[in-house]
Amino acid sequence: MKYSIKTQLIGIFTGLMAIVLLSTWMINNFFMESYYIVKKEKLLIDTYSILSEASLTDDYEGESFGEKVRVSCGENSILLLIVNNQYKKMYRNFYSEGEAGIMAGRLFGYFMGIDTTKSDVLKVGDGYVVQKITDPNTASDYLESWGTLASGDYFMMRIPIESIRESVRISNEFLAYISIFVMLLCALVIWWLSKKIAKPLSELTDLSKKMADLDFDAKYTSGGKNEIGQLGENFNMMSEVLEKTFSELKTANNELQNDIEKKIQIDEMRKDFLSNVSHELKTPIALIQGYAEGLKEGINDDEESRNFYCEVIMDEASKMNNMVKKLLTLNQLEFGNDAVIMERFDISALVQGVIQSASLLAQQKGARIIFTNTGSIDVWADEFKIEEVVTNYISNALNHVAGDMVIEIKINKLLSEKKVRVTVFNTGLPIPREDLDKIWIKFYKVDKARTREYGGSGIGLSIVKAIMDSMNQKCGVINYDNGVEFWFELEADETANSVSEQQEKEW
């Protein structure tokens, strides 16, 4: 095939090999000489430092100076000439007398500024110059350093650089032959490997097309124990499983379609029910409260009986009125009719205000409310709605507190998530595991008998969940051995960093 994996593998690997070899050749050809000169330039400077220091303490004819020259110059093919201020030769290596005289004359020309030989100055230091020069006598290129030693004597050092060019040419020629051979060899190896890989992959491609057309009878037959062979076996297993699953899926899909339609109908009926209940009960509840208050003021002759019935009517009316208000709030939240107003406020002050409002009820129940005050903590949210959330949590805790009769409220900063978490814990019985996910559902009550005692409607936590969802924030519940903790999170105000000392207060 024109775009087969075998062709692509051969093209990719051969191309990569060619790029690597060509890059190596180009780097070797264009940068080797420059790299060599930079290294030799540093070598000349280092050698100058050694010889300059030695010129102060060592005799040029002595064994110590000769050893330093052998180590610094001999091992690196550096030609050295040292003359005094009268240009008398004090030391030389590898120079004939004639060559030494010529170099001394050139050195004199450098110092006097009369030498006209064209040079490329690479570096000028304190007491030395490093330059690249072509010797007019030999037409050879040298890397040259000249200047004054610490002793006051003059010096010249040279390194021939023509040899590196010859090395580069030979290296490039050899690399070209090796590259051609390696590319041909790699192309053959890649062609053989790609053929081994492409054949089973081609079969797997055909198999996948048949499976896409729901032909589950097609099977992989090439075998093999490598990853491709295992993939083929997995294709065979997948084909069998898909055939079985496809049949089950058709059945489940039909049932799911029916369930979806039923759920839509139930949701619509539930919303209609809540809307109708909220609308229909408002007027009767108001009337019941009005008549009950009238009865209590003396409509009946039997005062004890009149008061008893009036209190019952008023209590029931109050519960129904409270339920209607909550239903209206929940209905608005679910339909998105209650706008969320995001503002910055102190969550700690809000919690403390709700606690103060609930302190009397806590005293009547014999419960202790402990609030860990972390100082001013600003958050972004709808303050009115968050107050309702905190009120619901604390009311719920008061209704279910037992055992040690402790309610503990905390506010913690989650720095890693830039959030503030508010927790309300009450001692008592944990919520049954099977009810944990259901407590946020409207009208759901874990203990229906006890809920009736304190007038619970099963709507409070649903309102909490709807409020937090409307602000795209999280809330939840955690069971402990000695009680239950409800929590919610809000976005922290990062600009506020003033936090007072942590205090714990009990109501």
XYZ file of C-alpha atoms in Angstrom:
507
model
C 0.000 0.000 0.000
C 1.119 3.567 -0.662
C 0.958 4.570 3.001
C 1.642 1.170 4.583
C 3.399 0.977 7.927
C 6.276 -0.906 6.316
C 6.965 1.960 3.909
C 6.645 4.501 6.719
C 9.031 2.589 8.998
C 11.671 2.294 6.257
C 11.304 5.950 5.333
C 11.352 7.227 8.928
C 14.320 5.207 10.166
C 16.353 5.678 6.992
C 15.616 9.405 7.065
C 16.582 9.679 10.729
C 19.819 7.798 10.082
C 20.615 10.070 7.139
C 19.907 13.185 9.201
C 22.141 11.973 12.043
C 25.022 11.073 9.731
C 24.683 14.254 7.668
C 24.538 16.375 10.821
C 27.666 14.668 12.131
C 29.462 15.333 8.846
C 28.427 18.994 8.770
C 29.389 19.592 12.393
C 32.721 17.894 11.816
C 33.322 19.886 8.613
C 32.251 23.363 9.760
C 32.946 23.472 13.484
C 35.881 21.154 14.163
C 38.533 23.725 13.206
C 36.894 26.470 15.281
C 36.622 24.165 18.259
C 40.284 23.152 17.822
C 41.417 26.796 17.717
C 39.451 27.676 20.857
C 41.040 24.766 22.742
C 44.531 25.638 21.535
C 43.988 29.313 22.382
C 43.275 28.341 25.991
C 46.300 26.032 25.951
C 48.589 28.889 24.864
C 47.267 31.143 27.620
C 47.739 28.449 30.261
C 51.263 27.750 28.980
C 52.097 31.461 29.115
C 51.085 31.562 32.792
C 53.343 28.588 33.604
C 56.357 29.927 31.663
C 55.932 33.484 32.964
C 55.976 32.280 36.565
C 58.909 29.935 35.891
C 60.925 32.756 34.272
C 61.199 34.473 37.665
C 62.673 31.516 39.562
C 64.176 29.078 37.060
C 67.280 29.209 34.878
C 66.412 28.791 31.185
C 69.266 26.321 30.871
C 68.346 24.489 34.051
C 66.622 21.105 34.315
C 63.585 22.522 36.144
C 62.692 24.970 33.364
C 63.350 22.337 30.691
C 60.961 19.930 32.428
C 58.208 22.559 32.502
C 58.744 23.301 28.810
C 58.630 19.606 27.987
C 55.360 19.140 29.877
C 53.667 22.348 28.677
C 55.042 22.631 25.149
C 56.452 19.297 24.059
C 53.279 17.297 24.695
C 51.157 19.853 22.786
C 53.492 20.546 19.820
C 54.094 24.167 20.876
C 57.139 25.850 19.321
C 58.733 28.233 21.847
C 61.271 31.043 21.512
C 62.441 33.295 24.374
C 64.760 36.324 23.827
C 65.987 39.050 26.140
C 65.429 42.751 25.617
C 68.405 42.761 23.259
C 66.607 40.033 21.226
C 69.326 37.558 22.111
C 67.984 33.991 22.076
C 67.600 32.688 25.648
C 65.633 29.535 24.932
C 64.166 27.713 21.911
C 62.770 24.251 21.085
C 62.513 22.581 17.670
C 63.755 25.726 15.924
C 66.869 25.641 13.766
C 69.252 28.547 14.155
C 67.963 30.104 10.969
C 64.331 29.717 11.970
C 65.069 31.026 15.452
C 66.668 34.135 13.926
C 63.665 34.719 11.685
C 61.261 34.332 14.637
C 63.381 36.709 16.743
C 63.214 39.255 13.921
C 59.428 38.798 13.656
C 59.145 39.249 17.422
C 61.172 42.462 17.135
C 58.794 43.614 14.398
C 55.748 42.918 16.579
C 57.096 44.938 19.487
C 58.275 47.791 17.328
C 55.070 47.802 15.292
C 56.867 47.410 11.954
C 55.737 43.886 11.069
C 53.203 44.036 8.213
C 52.167 40.385 8.253
C 48.366 40.177 8.261
C 47.044 38.516 11.433
C 43.717 37.817 13.097
C 43.988 38.820 16.759
C 41.921 36.433 18.915
C 42.712 37.669 22.424
C 44.797 40.389 24.083
C 45.776 39.741 27.687
C 47.995 41.266 30.338
C 51.429 40.669 28.807
C 50.432 38.525 25.830
C 48.608 38.523 22.476
C 47.017 35.459 20.852
C 46.511 35.626 17.099
C 45.946 33.509 14.013
C 48.542 34.106 11.290
C 49.698 32.763 7.932
C 53.497 32.525 7.744
C 54.556 34.222 4.479
C 57.662 32.045 4.278
C 55.912 28.662 4.530
C 52.332 29.702 3.590
C 51.202 27.664 6.612
C 48.638 28.734 9.205
C 49.640 29.011 12.849
C 48.068 29.903 16.130
C 50.593 32.288 17.641
C 51.144 33.948 21.021
C 53.744 36.598 21.787
C 54.454 39.092 24.535
C 56.476 39.667 27.668
C 57.178 37.192 30.482
C 57.188 38.217 34.140
C 61.003 38.336 33.993
C 60.860 41.028 31.304
C 62.064 38.694 28.520
C 60.147 38.409 25.248
C 58.555 35.186 24.018
C 56.800 33.700 21.006
C 54.817 30.445 20.885
C 53.363 28.760 17.794
C 51.043 25.838 17.107
C 50.505 24.655 13.493
C 46.796 24.333 12.630
C 47.106 22.914 9.143
C 47.129 19.368 10.532
C 43.599 19.698 11.841
C 42.279 20.561 8.384
C 43.820 17.457 6.971
C 42.305 15.445 9.810
C 38.883 16.945 9.097
C 39.135 16.102 5.389
C 40.167 12.511 6.083
C 37.497 12.175 8.781
C 34.772 13.486 6.472
C 35.830 11.175 3.671
C 35.823 8.172 5.969
C 32.489 9.248 7.478
C 30.922 9.499 4.012
C 31.870 5.901 3.170
C 30.678 4.642 6.549
C 27.406 6.583 6.212
C 26.566 5.017 2.851
C 27.307 1.536 4.159
C 25.369 2.045 7.417
C 22.341 3.506 5.614
C 22.176 0.566 3.204
C 22.556 -1.926 6.029
C 19.917 -0.181 8.166
C 17.515 -0.002 5.224
C 17.785 -3.770 4.716
C 17.347 -4.520 8.426
C 14.401 -2.139 8.740
C 12.776 -3.577 5.622
C 13.022 -7.087 7.066
C 11.721 -6.021 10.490
C 8.898 -3.933 9.061
C 7.771 -6.859 6.948
C 7.611 -9.034 10.064
C 5.617 -6.372 11.902
C 3.383 -5.171 9.062
C 1.907 -8.556 8.136
C 0.141 -9.286 11.453
C -0.794 -5.617 11.824
C -2.416 -5.728 8.408
C -4.432 -8.731 9.514
C -5.447 -6.913 12.703
C -6.540 -3.903 10.611
C -8.799 -6.098 8.477
C -10.120 -7.752 11.630
C -10.955 -4.395 13.221
C -12.876 -3.341 10.091
C -14.946 -6.514 10.235
C -15.629 -5.970 13.939
C -16.649 -2.364 13.199
C -19.174 -3.818 10.746
C -20.401 -6.086 13.612
C -18.931 -9.205 12.003
C -17.891 -11.012 15.193
C -17.059 -14.280 13.432
C -13.711 -12.927 12.117
C -10.663 -14.177 14.062
C -6.908 -13.466 14.222
C -4.934 -16.445 12.881
C -1.271 -15.350 12.480
C -0.384 -16.316 16.031
C 2.857 -15.283 17.712
C 3.936 -14.866 21.329
C 5.029 -11.214 21.178
C 2.877 -8.149 21.895
C 1.227 -8.289 18.444
C 0.329 -11.954 18.934
C -1.121 -11.151 22.353
C -3.025 -8.258 20.812
C -4.477 -10.652 18.234
C -5.590 -13.052 20.965
C -7.161 -10.159 22.831
C -8.975 -9.186 19.619
C -10.412 -12.693 19.457
C -11.526 -12.524 23.088
C -12.928 -9.036 22.559
C -14.883 -10.247 19.545
C -16.560 -12.953 21.640
C -17.283 -10.580 24.520
C -18.606 -7.886 22.175
C -20.976 -10.308 20.534
C -22.396 -11.253 23.917
C -22.405 -7.673 25.182
C -24.020 -6.352 22.018
C -26.964 -8.640 22.555
C -27.275 -7.602 26.194
C -26.853 -3.954 25.255
C -29.773 -4.031 22.882
C -31.976 -5.396 25.643
C -30.660 -2.939 28.226
C -30.969 -0.030 25.803
C -34.626 -0.752 25.294
C -35.191 -0.907 29.050
C -33.133 2.245 29.601
C -35.189 4.167 27.087
C -38.329 3.236 28.979
C -36.709 4.191 32.314
C -35.626 7.567 30.953
C -39.111 8.338 29.773
C -40.512 7.331 33.160
C -37.925 9.441 34.991
C -38.747 12.473 32.879
C -42.413 12.018 33.654
C -41.729 11.594 37.380
C -39.508 14.684 37.501
C -42.115 16.756 35.743
C -44.806 15.431 38.080
C -42.633 16.172 41.117
C -41.949 19.724 40.008
C -45.604 20.285 39.263
C -46.496 18.838 42.660
C -44.110 21.127 44.514
C -45.330 24.131 42.583
C -48.966 23.268 43.208
C -48.458 22.527 46.902
C -46.602 25.799 47.379
C -49.373 27.728 45.645
C -52.414 25.959 47.121
C -51.354 25.863 50.779
C -50.341 29.490 51.231
C -53.884 30.873 51.675
C -55.305 28.013 53.846
C -52.332 28.166 56.153
C -52.750 31.889 56.632
C -56.465 31.398 57.399
C -55.777 28.576 59.886
C -53.312 30.758 61.750
C -55.822 33.653 61.798
C -58.738 31.572 63.177
C -56.475 29.853 65.684
C -55.369 33.195 67.066
C -59.002 34.296 67.233
C -59.987 31.165 69.143
C -57.174 31.700 71.584
C -58.466 35.205 72.355
C -61.794 33.870 73.747
C -64.197 32.567 71.122
C -64.974 29.358 73.142
C -66.311 29.400 76.713
C -64.053 26.521 77.852
C -60.697 28.270 78.098
C -58.612 25.141 78.621
C -60.143 23.347 75.616
C -59.976 26.479 73.506
C -56.321 26.998 74.263
C -55.446 23.363 73.612
C -57.045 23.312 70.155
C -55.670 26.702 69.263
C -52.114 25.680 70.132
C -52.420 22.493 68.087
C -53.805 24.401 65.085
C -51.143 27.089 65.329
C -48.362 24.530 65.692
C -49.485 22.531 62.669
C -50.061 25.682 60.654
C -46.579 26.902 61.533
C -45.073 23.613 60.370
C -47.025 23.713 57.119
C -46.131 27.339 56.548
C -42.466 26.568 57.150
C -42.680 23.665 54.695
C -44.236 25.886 52.046
C -41.485 28.478 52.467
C -38.830 25.815 52.101
C -40.572 24.320 49.089
C -40.711 27.728 47.460
C -37.022 28.300 48.142
C -36.101 24.857 46.816
C -38.327 25.283 43.783
C -36.681 28.604 42.890
C -33.211 27.132 43.314
C -33.951 24.092 41.164
C -35.456 26.174 38.372
C -32.653 28.735 38.583
C -35.051 31.594 39.337
C -33.228 32.669 42.505
C -30.259 34.763 41.372
C -26.915 34.177 43.086
C -25.243 37.417 44.244
C -21.519 36.826 44.760
C -20.000 39.118 47.370
C -17.091 39.134 49.799
C -17.913 38.696 53.492
C -16.456 37.355 56.735
C -17.607 33.743 57.094
C -16.385 33.622 60.705
C -18.643 36.523 61.708
C -21.596 34.956 59.876
C -21.162 31.609 61.665
C -20.816 33.345 65.026
C -24.058 35.257 64.407
C -26.013 32.076 63.585
C -24.581 30.377 66.699
C -25.723 33.258 68.910
C -29.231 32.956 67.450
C -29.291 29.221 68.219
C -27.698 29.473 71.701
C -31.039 29.640 73.549
C -32.324 26.473 71.843
C -29.001 24.777 72.612
C -29.386 25.628 76.315
C -32.920 24.226 76.317
C -31.660 20.966 74.827
C -28.662 20.862 77.182
C -26.198 20.936 74.290
C -22.792 22.657 74.205
C -21.811 24.506 71.002
C -18.023 24.823 70.609
C -16.790 27.170 67.902
C -13.099 27.346 66.997
C -12.737 31.001 65.973
C -9.797 31.524 63.587
C -10.387 35.245 63.247
C -11.584 37.131 60.179
C -11.739 34.887 57.085
C -13.165 36.481 53.930
C -14.847 34.347 51.268
C -16.732 34.909 48.006
C -20.358 33.663 47.969
C -23.994 34.711 48.349
C -24.024 35.769 52.019
C -27.794 35.374 52.461
C -27.820 31.848 51.027
C -24.722 30.765 53.009
C -26.421 31.981 56.191
C -29.314 29.667 55.316
C -26.865 26.778 54.802
C -25.184 27.364 58.184
C -28.585 27.727 59.866
C -29.760 24.417 58.365
C -26.583 22.617 59.463
C -26.735 23.922 63.046
C -30.508 23.278 63.328
C -29.962 19.761 62.008
C -27.159 19.223 64.560
C -29.365 20.466 67.431
C -32.178 18.129 66.364
C -29.905 15.067 66.307
C -27.326 15.779 69.032
C -27.050 13.006 71.644
C -24.466 11.274 73.825
C -22.012 13.927 75.067
C -24.381 16.598 73.707
C -21.571 18.477 71.948
C -21.793 20.463 68.716
C -18.396 21.546 67.341
C -18.058 24.060 64.509
C -14.753 24.710 62.716
C -13.525 26.885 59.839
C -10.373 25.684 58.076
C -8.402 27.110 55.154
C -7.506 24.594 52.428
C -4.437 26.413 51.095
C -3.675 23.879 48.358
C -7.152 24.336 46.841
C -7.633 28.042 47.793
C -10.841 27.070 49.597
C -12.399 27.561 53.041
C -14.158 24.557 54.609
C -16.840 24.984 57.302
C -17.679 21.861 59.363
C -20.530 21.242 61.835
C -20.093 18.124 63.996
C -22.583 16.759 66.514
C -22.188 13.819 68.840
C -24.792 11.087 68.511
C -25.627 8.128 66.304
C -24.005 7.947 62.849
C -26.203 8.000 59.751
C -26.761 4.459 58.376
C -24.427 3.781 55.460
C -27.290 3.027 53.078
C -28.854 6.444 53.812
C -25.736 8.622 53.331
C -26.357 9.288 49.641
C -30.104 9.778 50.099
C -30.226 12.461 52.784
C -29.921 15.208 50.140
C -33.117 14.034 48.376
C -36.288 16.061 48.958
C -38.610 14.689 51.681
C -36.176 11.877 52.562
C -36.064 11.202 56.305
C -33.731 8.719 58.017
C -35.878 8.456 61.166
C -39.422 9.456 60.222
C -40.824 9.119 63.765
C -38.164 11.332 65.336
C -38.374 13.838 62.490
C -42.040 14.311 63.288
C -41.136 15.153 66.893
C -39.188 18.299 65.993
C -41.234 19.186 62.904
C -38.679 18.258 60.256
C -39.859 18.214 56.637
C -36.875 16.520 54.955
C -36.273 19.594 52.806
C -33.477 21.408 54.686
C -30.558 19.374 53.350
C -32.057 19.485 49.842
C -31.966 23.283 50.061
C -28.327 23.118 51.222
C -27.389 20.933 48.248
C -29.272 23.191 45.798
C -27.610 26.344 47.202
C -24.099 24.883 46.993
C -24.763 23.587 43.448
C -25.973 27.047 42.405
C -22.550 28.443 43.433
C -20.614 25.480 41.967
C -19.231 24.562 45.392
C -19.084 21.263 47.278
C -20.840 19.980 50.388
C -20.986 16.601 52.097
C -21.302 14.490 55.217
C -18.839 12.277 57.120
C -19.749 9.568 59.637
C -17.686 9.084 62.806
C -18.003 6.507 65.578
C -19.330 9.137 67.994
C -21.306 11.364 65.647
C -21.818 13.024 62.256
C -20.031 15.922 60.541
C -21.609 18.018 57.776
C -19.362 20.318 55.711
C -19.340 22.779 52.814
C -16.604 24.681 50.950
C -16.367 28.239 49.617
C -13.865 30.165 47.515
C -11.334 31.961 49.730
C -10.514 35.634 49.191
C -6.757 35.496 48.473
C -6.288 39.241 48.969
C -7.250 39.010 52.634
C -4.320 37.765 54.720
C -5.029 39.259 58.147
C -5.907 36.406 60.513
C -6.226 36.912 64.272
C -5.107 34.458 66.926
C -7.143 31.246 67.043
C -9.676 31.111 69.919
C -12.125 28.467 71.068
C -15.447 29.647 72.476
C -18.275 27.654 74.031
C -21.982 28.492 74.116
